[in-house]
Amino acid sequence: SCFGYPLSIFFIVVNEFCERFSYYGMRAVLVLYFKYFLQWNDNLSTAIYHTFVALCYLTPILGALIADSWLGKFKTIVYLSIVYTIGQAVMSVSSINELTDHNYDGSPDNLSVHVALSMIGLILIALGTGGIKPCVSAFGGDQFEDDQEKQRSRFFSIFYLSINAGSLLSTIITPILRAQECGIHSKQRCYPLAFGVPAALMAVSLVVFIIGSKMYKKVRPQGNIMIKVFKCIGFAIKNRFRHRSKEFPKREHWLDWASEKYDKRLIVQTKMVLKVLFLYIPLPMFWALFDQQGSRWTLQATTMDGNFVAIQIQPDQMQTVNPILIIIMVPVVDAVIYPLIKKCKINFTPLRKMTVGMLLASLAFVAAALLQVQIDKTLPVFPAAGQSQIKVINLGTDRATVQFEPQLKTVNLTSMDYTDYMTFETSQLQSLSIISGNESKMESVNLSGGQRHTVGIKNTETGIVAVWLYDNVTSKPEEGNNLIRFINNLPYTINVTMGDTFFGSLTNLSASNYNLFAGGRKDNIMATINSNSCSVISNKFGFGSAYTIVINGCTGNELDVVYSEDIPPNTVHMAWQIPQYFLLTCAEVVFSVTGLEFSYSQAPSNMKAVLQAGWLLTVAVGNIIVLIVAGASKLSEPWAEYVLFAALLLAVCIIFAVMAYFYTYTDPNEVEAQLDEEEKKQGKKDQDAYEKEGETVSRM
């Protein structure tokens, strides 16, 4: 022992820290991996994410059955941890771009291979993390003797702290790893590293756990109480169905029909468990909202500005707000809020706390909807199928007037001035009338619908030149990236480089294609003109923007450039997500922590594992609800979906409040003491009857 604790528990705590780091680190970047690497849309990414989370909370039942009925906790943890580690390794391999990128163009040539490997990896991870979930904490509790109740209680506090520490660190670190660029032939977002580090931590977790093998106290499997409960319920239903005619008298409770086969203690305990499980029916709706932090809220953050002064926050790093607030809020609520409520003589029962938690989660999604409305206001409007958008840049030194014929719109531009994109019905727009200086020109127009175009105009010595550019961008750059292209406004050919990206050789009044750059940073722009190099440090581009940079000249080796904004940057700051995270964290504190406490207080001592499995099942069902609602709602606007989820939880909250009002609290210890007393009396009766029978026999 060490400081009065079994030495073995330190291996278990380290094991749990590494395992939680592995799980939450992988999960933090998962939805962005689906969207940006596997190229799935928002809805499919969200659906697969929540399917995976649901599996992770369904498999604990399987893990508990294997441990209690067959292998025991130690072997179950070891074997399923091996499966878990393999799953994490497969996920890391699946995200290697070069695995199928045979032409080295930066995109996988066979996405189906990556999808198949990803699904295999996720299934193995779900089996591993879910299977060991009910075993590790219970195995830690097994290490203590009966007289070490105080140490056991502290162990569970340390154990919970290790979970939050692993979650917090991984949610900070893995998004940073994902944001790096890596690759052999082409540089891409480094998902192999973001998944590889969690895989390595899971391997460390397994090794640490096995090292402590000889120190563990291993309890043999003694049969699973869940199986007994299911058999008892099944027999009661079957027996009631057999005796459904009126000639058989009704019994006080339908479970009493199991009395022919099962003892009274098991039946009474099962009644107590079912009473709590009935209250669990509305709870999945809470988890349906709560787990969208890792899906919808992360996708929402990709459309926001993550520049926190000198620090650039990745969209998936915003999930760290939850564990940070948990660490702050749990002691504050326990030490300040609850005592204040008690002083006000308000009977804040566990079920009332859970009702308040559901209400707060609903408000969190109202806040998310309001934020989404503000984000939507900043998003550019792209042309519909029958529309065209045109932007005009005056590349000359003279003023210019452009008339969109027939009599649709007129714009006046000074030198190096540009317009915003103007939307026209494609069928109506026929030509442009351009006047610059003493020159004029009529430019016919024949455009396809649903596209954006930029027209650069310049009054040259030979007359007015109109340069048409097809802007093949119909959405904001994702992940906060920037799209950059160049126009050569010099009379000779130049070679243009920005950072490490070569834009090619641009002839007079020609333009490059757009290239993708990480948002929120500056880069060195270099132009080679007749073997002379000119350079300038670019502006710091906002997140999620697109720019056309016009190169006008070179003075003293300093490049003269003009910036034309094609798509405005994200202007709503990620910090505005903090209020919704705060509300949801407060909801978690009063709902989740209280729910577990309530479940344990209302469960018989030998059936707490059954209620733990039921609690985890509500999380799984909650994630399934997300799939059903998101698939059936057909709402095109994200804010409307947030409002829908908020309304559904509010309705469920009202139902739960009514159920809680009629719930009668019970003390399992009193019930079990009463059962003990009845068994003693029955035992005494049986003993007396046996003695009487013995006396009768002796007289004969």
XYZ file of C-alpha atoms in Angstrom:
700
model
C 0.000 0.000 0.000
C 0.937 3.665 -0.403
C -0.497 6.372 1.900
C -3.111 3.849 3.009
C -4.215 3.087 -0.573
C -3.599 -0.173 -2.452
C -0.693 0.425 -4.844
C -2.693 -1.201 -7.629
C -5.151 1.721 -7.889
C -2.448 4.063 -9.194
C -2.123 1.844 -12.269
C -5.902 1.960 -12.682
C -6.039 5.786 -12.404
C -3.224 6.216 -14.980
C -4.974 3.677 -17.219
C -8.225 5.660 -17.037
C -6.473 8.986 -17.745
C -4.819 7.580 -20.891
C -8.000 5.864 -22.064
C -10.135 9.007 -21.657
C -7.434 11.062 -23.421
C -7.575 8.550 -26.264
C -11.382 8.546 -26.542
C -12.099 12.256 -26.205
C -9.080 13.227 -28.291
C -10.277 11.092 -31.177
C -13.897 12.221 -30.751
C -12.974 15.928 -30.692
C -11.799 15.920 -34.325
C -14.136 13.198 -35.606
C -16.922 15.314 -37.126
C -14.400 17.530 -38.956
C -12.632 14.410 -40.245
C -15.940 13.223 -41.686
C -16.659 16.561 -43.310
C -13.269 17.655 -44.635
C -11.397 14.395 -45.234
C -14.195 11.960 -46.144
C -16.036 14.886 -47.794
C -19.425 14.145 -46.247
C -21.985 16.917 -45.820
C -23.038 18.326 -42.434
C -26.042 16.016 -42.040
C -24.214 12.771 -42.850
C -21.251 13.792 -40.661
C -23.619 14.496 -37.765
C -25.529 11.245 -38.318
C -22.436 8.995 -38.316
C -20.958 10.888 -35.334
C -24.066 10.295 -33.203
C -24.359 6.680 -34.383
C -20.825 6.116 -33.116
C -21.542 7.794 -29.750
C -24.727 5.723 -29.400
C -22.723 2.521 -29.968
C -20.221 3.610 -27.316
C -23.070 3.763 -24.780
C -24.795 0.558 -25.877
C -21.742 -1.706 -25.580
C -21.273 -1.209 -21.781
C -24.142 -3.669 -21.285
C -22.191 -6.235 -23.310
C -19.001 -5.474 -21.350
C -20.784 -5.926 -18.015
C -22.269 -9.260 -19.112
C -18.887 -10.587 -20.302
C -17.102 -9.465 -17.120
C -19.662 -10.674 -14.566
C -20.692 -13.900 -16.283
C -17.581 -15.160 -18.061
C -14.117 -13.528 -18.061
C -14.059 -11.379 -14.944
C -13.245 -7.663 -14.912
C -9.450 -7.938 -15.359
C -9.485 -10.130 -18.478
C -12.389 -8.176 -19.968
C -10.467 -4.904 -19.604
C -7.290 -6.396 -21.116
C -8.937 -8.118 -24.102
C -11.240 -5.231 -24.988
C -8.394 -2.720 -24.551
C -6.473 -4.655 -27.221
C -9.516 -4.350 -29.516
C -9.716 -0.644 -28.590
C -6.037 -0.016 -29.430
C -6.365 -1.776 -32.790
C -9.414 0.365 -33.556
C -7.532 3.604 -32.811
C -4.613 2.452 -34.978
C -6.979 1.619 -37.866
C -8.521 5.111 -37.575
C -5.065 6.680 -37.804
C -4.204 4.595 -40.887
C -7.563 5.404 -42.516
C -6.746 9.139 -42.407
C -3.421 8.831 -44.261
C -3.980 10.710 -47.507
C -1.179 8.921 -49.424
C -2.844 5.534 -48.808
C -4.806 5.936 -52.073
C -3.410 9.213 -53.477
C -1.480 7.562 -56.297
C -1.251 10.672 -58.484
C -0.069 12.861 -55.561
C -2.653 15.593 -56.202
C -3.495 15.974 -52.506
C -6.857 14.140 -52.689
C -7.509 10.420 -52.054
C -8.183 8.556 -55.301
C -10.391 5.951 -53.600
C -12.418 7.399 -50.739
C -14.318 4.138 -50.241
C -11.125 2.529 -48.842
C -10.787 5.314 -46.267
C -14.507 5.110 -45.403
C -14.330 1.316 -44.931
C -11.254 1.537 -42.695
C -12.831 4.380 -40.698
C -16.017 2.393 -40.060
C -14.018 -0.691 -38.982
C -11.925 1.478 -36.654
C -14.987 3.171 -35.117
C -16.780 -0.144 -34.507
C -13.695 -1.555 -32.747
C -13.345 1.633 -30.673
C -17.045 1.565 -29.700
C -16.720 -2.069 -28.634
C -13.548 -1.323 -26.666
C -14.448 1.916 -24.901
C -17.997 0.815 -24.135
C -16.988 -2.671 -23.058
C -14.442 -1.513 -20.477
C -16.523 1.451 -19.243
C -18.509 -0.441 -16.554
C -15.484 -2.573 -15.584
C -12.641 -0.146 -14.808
C -14.274 1.866 -11.998
C -15.769 -1.273 -10.435
C -12.399 -3.046 -10.701
C -10.809 -0.099 -8.872
C -13.409 -0.407 -6.124
C -12.613 -4.125 -5.782
C -9.031 -3.298 -4.732
C -10.143 -1.955 -1.326
C -10.924 -3.926 1.805
C -14.220 -3.549 3.674
C -12.599 -1.294 6.302
C -11.246 1.134 3.655
C -14.532 2.908 2.906
C -12.943 6.364 3.258
C -10.081 5.523 0.878
C -12.528 3.984 -1.606
C -14.604 7.180 -1.621
C -11.499 9.304 -2.282
C -10.412 6.912 -5.018
C -13.633 7.541 -6.942
C -13.065 11.311 -6.649
C -9.515 10.918 -8.008
C -10.832 8.557 -10.683
C -13.415 11.153 -11.823
C -10.704 13.828 -11.821
C -8.519 11.659 -14.089
C -11.437 11.342 -16.515
C -11.867 15.125 -16.725
C -8.105 15.746 -16.919
C -7.762 13.299 -19.826
C -10.781 14.802 -21.568
C -9.612 18.404 -21.124
C -6.009 17.850 -22.254
C -6.944 15.771 -25.290
C -9.603 18.254 -26.439
C -6.951 20.976 -26.370
C -4.110 18.967 -27.932
C -5.676 16.903 -30.732
C -7.281 19.883 -32.561
C -3.832 21.548 -32.556
C -2.346 18.375 -34.068
C -5.154 18.231 -36.642
C -4.510 21.845 -37.675
C -0.882 21.060 -38.557
C 0.054 20.240 -42.139
C 1.753 16.924 -42.853
C 2.198 14.481 -45.705
C 4.916 12.926 -47.852
C 3.902 14.181 -51.291
C 1.308 16.852 -50.480
C 0.611 18.808 -47.324
C -2.818 18.223 -45.777
C -4.486 18.624 -42.399
C -2.704 16.172 -40.117
C -5.509 13.763 -39.163
C -3.060 10.799 -38.966
C -1.277 12.572 -36.101
C -4.552 13.685 -34.473
C -5.719 10.040 -34.427
C -2.236 8.562 -33.955
C -1.537 10.254 -30.599
C -4.806 8.901 -29.059
C -3.866 5.461 -30.444
C -0.457 5.719 -28.748
C -2.089 6.795 -25.461
C -4.440 3.800 -25.634
C -1.437 1.509 -26.110
C 0.208 3.151 -23.069
C -3.044 2.674 -21.129
C -3.030 -1.057 -21.919
C 0.660 -1.508 -21.028
C 0.290 0.369 -17.709
C -2.747 -1.721 -16.764
C -0.967 -5.013 -17.529
C 2.153 -3.948 -15.564
C 0.070 -3.803 -12.387
C -1.361 -7.288 -12.976
C 0.347 -9.030 -10.046
C -0.810 -6.357 -7.588
C -4.509 -6.546 -8.426
C -7.149 -8.149 -6.302
C -9.157 -10.104 -8.902
C -12.694 -11.107 -7.977
C -14.020 -14.181 -9.758
C -17.143 -13.682 -11.939
C -20.190 -14.527 -9.817
C -22.999 -14.247 -12.334
C -24.671 -11.106 -13.596
C -27.555 -9.617 -11.623
C -28.851 -8.042 -14.855
C -29.511 -11.504 -16.296
C -31.454 -12.446 -13.158
C -33.519 -9.249 -13.402
C -34.310 -9.856 -17.088
C -35.257 -13.481 -16.376
C -37.491 -12.409 -13.477
C -39.270 -9.813 -15.653
C -39.585 -12.272 -18.539
C -41.072 -14.999 -16.334
C -43.554 -12.528 -14.750
C -44.797 -11.415 -18.182
C -45.028 -15.012 -19.448
C -46.798 -16.216 -16.288
C -49.273 -13.324 -16.375
C -50.044 -14.091 -20.026
C -50.718 -17.756 -19.164
C -53.112 -16.784 -16.352
C -54.915 -13.954 -18.121
C -58.440 -15.372 -17.716
C -60.777 -13.942 -15.054
C -60.697 -17.099 -12.943
C -57.217 -16.171 -11.700
C -57.268 -13.348 -9.122
C -55.302 -10.177 -9.857
C -52.098 -9.542 -7.966
C -50.972 -6.272 -6.399
C -48.174 -5.751 -8.966
C -47.591 -7.473 -12.299
C -44.102 -8.555 -11.133
C -45.756 -10.591 -8.351
C -46.553 -13.151 -11.074
C -42.885 -14.168 -10.811
C -43.318 -15.366 -7.194
C -43.821 -19.000 -8.288
C -40.185 -19.158 -9.397
C -38.268 -16.239 -7.792
C -37.878 -15.234 -4.153
C -39.576 -12.168 -2.711
C -36.308 -10.231 -2.245
C -35.440 -10.318 -5.963
C -39.003 -9.334 -6.932
C -39.081 -6.373 -4.512
C -35.634 -5.195 -5.646
C -36.674 -5.479 -9.303
C -39.776 -3.379 -8.570
C -37.553 -0.659 -7.090
C -35.290 -0.692 -10.152
C -38.190 -0.561 -12.626
C -39.676 2.363 -10.714
C -36.494 4.372 -11.382
C -36.113 3.089 -14.958
C -39.640 4.351 -15.693
C -38.425 7.843 -14.747
C -35.532 7.393 -17.192
C -37.906 7.295 -20.200
C -37.814 11.101 -20.870
C -34.072 11.476 -20.134
C -32.625 10.576 -23.587
C -33.886 13.915 -24.942
C -31.406 15.722 -22.677
C -28.488 13.718 -24.100
C -29.779 14.336 -27.628
C -28.983 18.011 -27.063
C -25.926 17.588 -24.856
C -23.887 15.461 -27.276
C -24.378 17.920 -30.136
C -21.452 19.879 -28.667
C -19.198 17.586 -30.676
C -21.229 17.756 -33.897
C -23.523 20.695 -34.659
C -21.825 23.167 -32.302
C -18.387 22.283 -33.674
C -19.665 22.777 -37.230
C -21.151 26.098 -36.120
C -17.714 27.159 -34.847
C -16.194 26.542 -38.302
C -18.156 29.566 -39.583
C -16.850 31.858 -36.824
C -13.751 33.904 -36.053
C -11.322 31.999 -33.811
C -8.732 34.745 -33.355
C -8.328 35.258 -29.587
C -5.755 38.115 -29.544
C -2.447 36.237 -30.007
C -4.015 32.750 -29.968
C -5.853 31.078 -32.827
C -8.542 28.718 -31.558
C -9.546 25.766 -33.743
C -13.310 25.069 -34.068
C -13.003 21.676 -32.333
C -11.087 23.261 -29.437
C -14.213 25.128 -28.332
C -15.356 21.820 -26.833
C -12.787 22.403 -24.066
C -15.096 25.064 -22.635
C -17.300 22.290 -21.220
C -14.680 20.409 -19.113
C -13.139 23.733 -17.986
C -16.524 24.988 -16.799
C -17.275 21.588 -15.197
C -14.158 21.862 -13.034
C -15.256 25.362 -11.965
C -19.006 24.814 -11.657
C -19.164 21.550 -9.683
C -17.536 22.982 -6.499
C -19.346 26.328 -6.948
C -22.749 24.666 -7.212
C -22.069 22.284 -4.288
C -20.487 24.867 -1.979
C -22.468 28.013 -2.871
C -25.623 27.523 -4.962
C -27.173 24.539 -3.165
C -26.513 25.937 0.365
C -28.104 29.261 -0.685
C -31.177 27.451 -1.995
C -31.354 25.489 1.252
C -31.141 28.708 3.281
C -34.096 30.056 1.323
C -35.987 26.978 2.565
C -36.653 25.700 -0.949
C -37.043 21.929 -1.149
C -34.732 21.390 -4.141
C -35.157 17.624 -4.513
C -33.003 15.580 -6.938
C -35.840 15.280 -9.458
C -36.436 19.045 -9.343
C -32.726 19.601 -9.973
C -32.918 17.328 -13.014
C -35.965 19.235 -14.288
C -34.035 22.515 -13.990
C -31.127 20.871 -15.851
C -33.395 19.974 -18.768
C -34.760 23.524 -18.852
C -31.220 24.988 -18.924
C -30.215 22.674 -21.789
C -33.251 23.866 -23.729
C -32.196 27.489 -23.127
C -28.665 26.625 -24.316
C -30.088 25.606 -27.682
C -32.175 28.782 -27.842
C -28.882 30.683 -27.350
C -27.278 28.577 -30.115
C -30.195 29.417 -32.433
C -29.892 33.155 -31.736
C -26.156 32.968 -32.427
C -26.776 31.067 -35.665
C -29.155 33.808 -36.842
C -26.355 36.354 -36.366
C -23.880 34.105 -38.221
C -26.328 33.675 -41.117
C -26.527 37.466 -41.505
C -22.772 37.560 -42.251
C -22.821 34.746 -44.827
C -22.585 35.790 -48.486
C -25.530 35.218 -50.803
C -24.633 33.051 -53.787
C -26.572 33.043 -57.084
C -29.540 30.742 -57.627
C -29.852 28.557 -60.729
C -31.302 31.290 -62.945
C -29.089 34.078 -61.630
C -25.593 35.405 -62.271
C -23.416 37.531 -60.005
C -20.891 40.003 -61.387
C -18.194 41.997 -59.630
C -16.328 44.793 -61.438
C -12.714 45.874 -60.727
C -11.310 49.040 -62.339
C -7.674 48.119 -63.081
C -6.911 51.424 -64.879
C -5.958 54.898 -63.689
C -9.042 56.607 -65.186
C -12.507 56.717 -63.718
C -14.903 54.206 -65.239
C -18.662 53.887 -65.683
C -20.246 50.521 -66.352
C -23.863 50.190 -67.518
C -25.507 46.759 -67.360
C -27.813 46.598 -70.361
C -30.669 46.785 -70.968
C -30.942 49.523 -68.323
C -30.404 47.185 -65.372
C -27.787 48.983 -63.282
C -25.005 51.575 -63.512
C -21.834 51.727 -61.376
C -19.084 54.376 -61.205
C -15.566 53.370 -60.177
C -12.417 55.313 -59.393
C -8.960 53.890 -60.092
C -8.407 50.450 -58.424
C -11.939 50.561 -57.043
C -14.237 47.529 -57.089
C -17.892 46.692 -56.510
C -19.557 44.024 -54.419
C -21.105 41.129 -56.301
C -24.279 42.278 -58.066
C -27.034 39.760 -58.760
C -28.853 39.690 -62.130
C -31.385 37.430 -63.755
C -29.195 35.662 -66.313
C -31.812 35.821 -69.063
C -32.167 39.630 -68.754
C -28.474 40.589 -68.841
C -27.350 41.121 -72.451
C -24.309 43.435 -72.494
C -22.056 45.894 -70.656
C -21.533 49.501 -71.750
C -18.123 50.653 -70.459
C -16.870 54.267 -70.488
C -13.351 55.102 -69.201
C -11.527 58.351 -69.970
C -12.307 59.244 -73.586
C -12.915 55.648 -74.595
C -16.088 53.567 -74.637
C -16.860 49.929 -75.360
C -19.868 47.649 -75.656
C -19.174 44.155 -74.246
C -21.712 41.418 -75.027
C -22.607 39.047 -72.210
C -23.505 35.353 -72.462
C -23.336 33.729 -69.031
C -24.518 30.461 -67.503
C -26.822 30.654 -64.495
C -25.795 29.935 -60.918
C -22.264 31.312 -61.276
C -20.112 34.212 -60.068
C -17.883 36.248 -62.354
C -15.380 39.065 -61.950
C -14.767 41.480 -64.815
C -11.597 43.580 -64.746
C -11.686 46.710 -66.931
C -8.751 48.876 -67.993
C -8.327 51.810 -70.382
C -5.108 51.033 -72.267
C -3.326 52.665 -75.200
C -5.210 50.390 -77.586
C -8.600 51.022 -75.978
C -10.695 49.531 -73.188
C -9.929 45.920 -72.253
C -12.449 43.798 -70.339
C -11.069 40.658 -68.657
C -13.675 38.079 -67.575
C -12.802 35.750 -64.694
C -14.951 32.768 -63.713
C -15.104 32.644 -59.901
C -15.615 28.948 -59.245
C -16.397 29.484 -55.551
C -19.996 28.923 -54.422
C -19.492 28.674 -50.658
C -17.383 30.170 -47.909
C -13.979 28.539 -47.388
C -14.434 25.983 -44.623
C -12.451 25.464 -41.415
C -11.755 29.217 -41.397
C -9.389 28.949 -44.371
C -8.691 31.651 -46.973
C -8.906 31.499 -50.766
C -6.358 33.717 -52.533
C -5.766 34.479 -56.215
C -3.720 37.095 -58.105
C -4.279 39.391 -61.102
C -1.215 40.663 -62.962
C -1.823 44.356 -63.722
C 1.703 44.839 -65.102
C 2.551 44.989 -68.839
C 4.856 41.934 -68.634
C 4.823 38.353 -67.374
C 5.564 37.737 -63.707
C 6.000 34.646 -61.475
C 4.009 34.879 -58.241
C 4.629 33.033 -54.962
C 2.818 33.386 -51.643
C 4.344 31.544 -48.718
C 5.281 28.122 -50.090
C 2.622 28.197 -52.819
C 3.573 28.958 -56.417
C 0.741 30.574 -58.406
C 2.472 30.177 -61.763
C 3.499 32.617 -64.502
C 0.898 35.322 -65.070
C 0.827 37.275 -68.321
C -0.510 40.831 -68.590
C -4.095 41.109 -67.208
C -4.328 37.376 -66.521
C -5.409 35.796 -63.228
C -4.343 32.731 -61.270
C -6.657 30.105 -59.807
C -7.692 30.329 -56.163
C -5.372 28.595 -53.674
C -6.234 27.600 -50.121
C -4.388 29.074 -47.121
C -4.810 28.686 -43.373
C -6.882 31.531 -41.951
C -5.737 34.240 -39.579
C -2.107 34.487 -40.682
C 0.226 36.632 -42.802
C 2.383 35.362 -45.681
C 5.179 36.714 -47.824
C 4.046 37.635 -51.361
C 6.855 37.511 -53.934
C 6.744 38.430 -57.627
C 9.661 37.837 -59.974
C 9.749 40.488 -62.721
C 12.481 40.179 -65.387
C 14.743 38.288 -62.919
C 14.156 40.959 -60.259
C 12.306 39.931 -57.098
C 9.840 42.164 -55.279
C 8.042 41.164 -52.116
C 5.636 42.384 -49.478
C 4.097 40.878 -46.332
C 0.401 40.277 -46.924
C -2.409 41.590 -44.786
C -3.655 39.284 -42.056
C -6.631 37.663 -43.723
C -9.756 37.020 -41.695
C -11.112 33.503 -41.182
C -13.244 32.059 -43.971
C -12.560 34.774 -46.556
C -11.579 34.988 -50.252
C -9.471 37.728 -51.843
C -8.298 38.763 -55.277
C -4.897 40.488 -54.989
C -3.981 42.834 -57.839
C -0.240 43.298 -58.474
C 0.290 46.859 -59.729
C 4.031 47.389 -59.659
C 7.335 47.258 -57.815
C 9.126 50.190 -56.180
C 12.487 49.648 -54.497
C 11.951 45.863 -54.332
C 8.644 46.440 -52.512
C 5.606 45.061 -54.242
C 2.593 47.307 -54.784
C -0.609 45.288 -54.292
C -4.323 46.068 -53.915
C -6.747 43.738 -52.109
C -10.241 43.051 -53.433
C -12.532 41.183 -51.036
C -14.479 38.435 -52.828
C -15.962 36.737 -49.747
C -15.993 38.591 -46.421
C -14.293 36.915 -43.426
C -16.146 35.397 -40.493
C -17.035 38.309 -38.246
C -18.939 36.574 -35.424
C -16.389 35.596 -32.768
C -16.199 32.096 -31.294
C -16.382 33.664 -27.833
C -20.112 34.124 -28.468
C -20.458 30.345 -28.095
C -19.421 30.581 -24.438
C -22.945 31.555 -23.178
C -24.503 28.444 -24.737
C -21.667 26.276 -23.366
C -22.166 27.870 -19.935
C -25.897 27.103 -19.936
C -25.297 23.530 -21.103
C -22.569 22.955 -18.498
C -24.848 24.256 -15.724
C -27.479 21.864 -17.075
C -24.980 18.981 -16.947
C -24.000 19.761 -13.349
C -27.571 19.774 -12.012
C -28.810 16.980 -14.313
C -26.044 14.424 -14.786
C -24.376 14.535 -11.369
C -27.764 14.631 -9.606
C -29.152 11.870 -11.820
C -26.374 9.474 -10.907
C -26.719 10.350 -7.221
C -30.505 9.850 -7.395
C -30.137 6.501 -9.167
C -27.719 5.195 -6.558
C -29.850 6.424 -3.657
C -32.965 4.671 -5.014
C -31.328 1.384 -6.048
C -30.815 -1.734 -3.927
C -27.160 -2.334 -3.036
C -26.751 -5.295 -5.409
C -28.528 -3.618 -8.357
C -26.640 -0.353 -8.744
C -24.918 -1.809 -11.825
C -28.335 -2.403 -13.429
C -29.252 1.278 -13.013
C -25.782 2.322 -14.246
C -26.433 0.328 -17.423
C -29.877 1.948 -17.705
C -28.350 5.414 -17.287
C -25.782 4.749 -20.038
C -28.573 3.422 -22.230
C -30.360 6.812 -22.026
C -27.216 8.419 -23.507
C -27.250 5.934 -26.395
C -30.957 6.495 -27.076
C -30.385 10.268 -26.950
C -27.865 10.036 -29.779
C -30.287 7.883 -31.769
C -32.919 10.608 -31.287
C -30.554 13.098 -32.961
C -30.432 10.822 -36.015
C -34.220 10.488 -36.133
C -35.041 14.170 -35.570
C -32.320 15.481 -37.896
C -33.399 13.028 -40.606
C -37.144 13.595 -40.278
C -37.196 17.370 -39.740
C -35.982 18.304 -43.263
C -35.102 21.775 -41.957
C -32.616 23.557 -44.193
C -31.683 26.267 -41.681
C -29.457 25.255 -38.724
C -31.101 27.815 -36.408
C -34.509 26.228 -37.043
C -33.123 22.805 -36.070
C -31.733 24.273 -32.831
C -35.170 25.722 -32.034
C -36.794 22.354 -32.814
C -34.493 20.512 -30.378
C -35.056 23.205 -27.722
C -38.833 22.893 -28.113
C -38.729 19.078 -27.953
C -36.674 19.130 -24.748
C -38.989 21.754 -23.216
C -41.987 19.510 -23.932
C -40.173 16.490 -22.464
C -39.134 18.613 -19.464
C -42.819 19.325 -18.704
C -43.651 15.603 -18.952
C -40.734 14.732 -16.660
C -41.832 17.382 -14.122
C -45.288 15.771 -13.960
C -43.760 12.301 -13.534
C -41.421 13.618 -10.820
C -44.350 15.214 -8.972
C -46.048 11.832 -8.529
C -42.829 9.941 -7.708
C -42.507 8.641 -4.145
C -38.950 8.441 -2.802
C -37.956 5.166 -1.150
C -35.078 4.169 1.099
C -33.595 0.895 -0.212
C -31.835 0.282 3.120
C -35.152 0.377 4.983
C -36.793 -1.919 2.423
C -33.913 -4.391 2.611
C -33.903 -4.230 6.433
C -37.619 -5.021 6.361
C -36.944 -7.945 4.017
C -34.208 -9.166 6.370
C -36.645 -8.980 9.290
C -39.317 -10.893 7.354
C -36.784 -13.537 6.350
C -35.691 -13.877 9.990
C -39.312 -14.274 11.112
C -39.962 -16.767 8.341
C -36.799 -18.625 9.292
C -37.915 -18.727 12.915
C -41.359 -19.988 11.871
C -39.788 -22.704 9.761
C -37.480 -23.634 12.655
C -40.399 -23.813 15.106
C -42.408 -25.893 12.649
C -39.437 -28.208 12.185
C -38.992 -28.595 15.946
C -42.736 -29.282 16.408
C -42.612 -31.884 13.694
C -39.597 -33.423 15.436
C -41.430 -33.569 18.784
C -44.434 -35.216 17.131
C -42.236 -37.850 15.529
C -40.456 -38.574 18.855
C -43.791 -39.082 20.653
C -44.853 -41.549 18.053
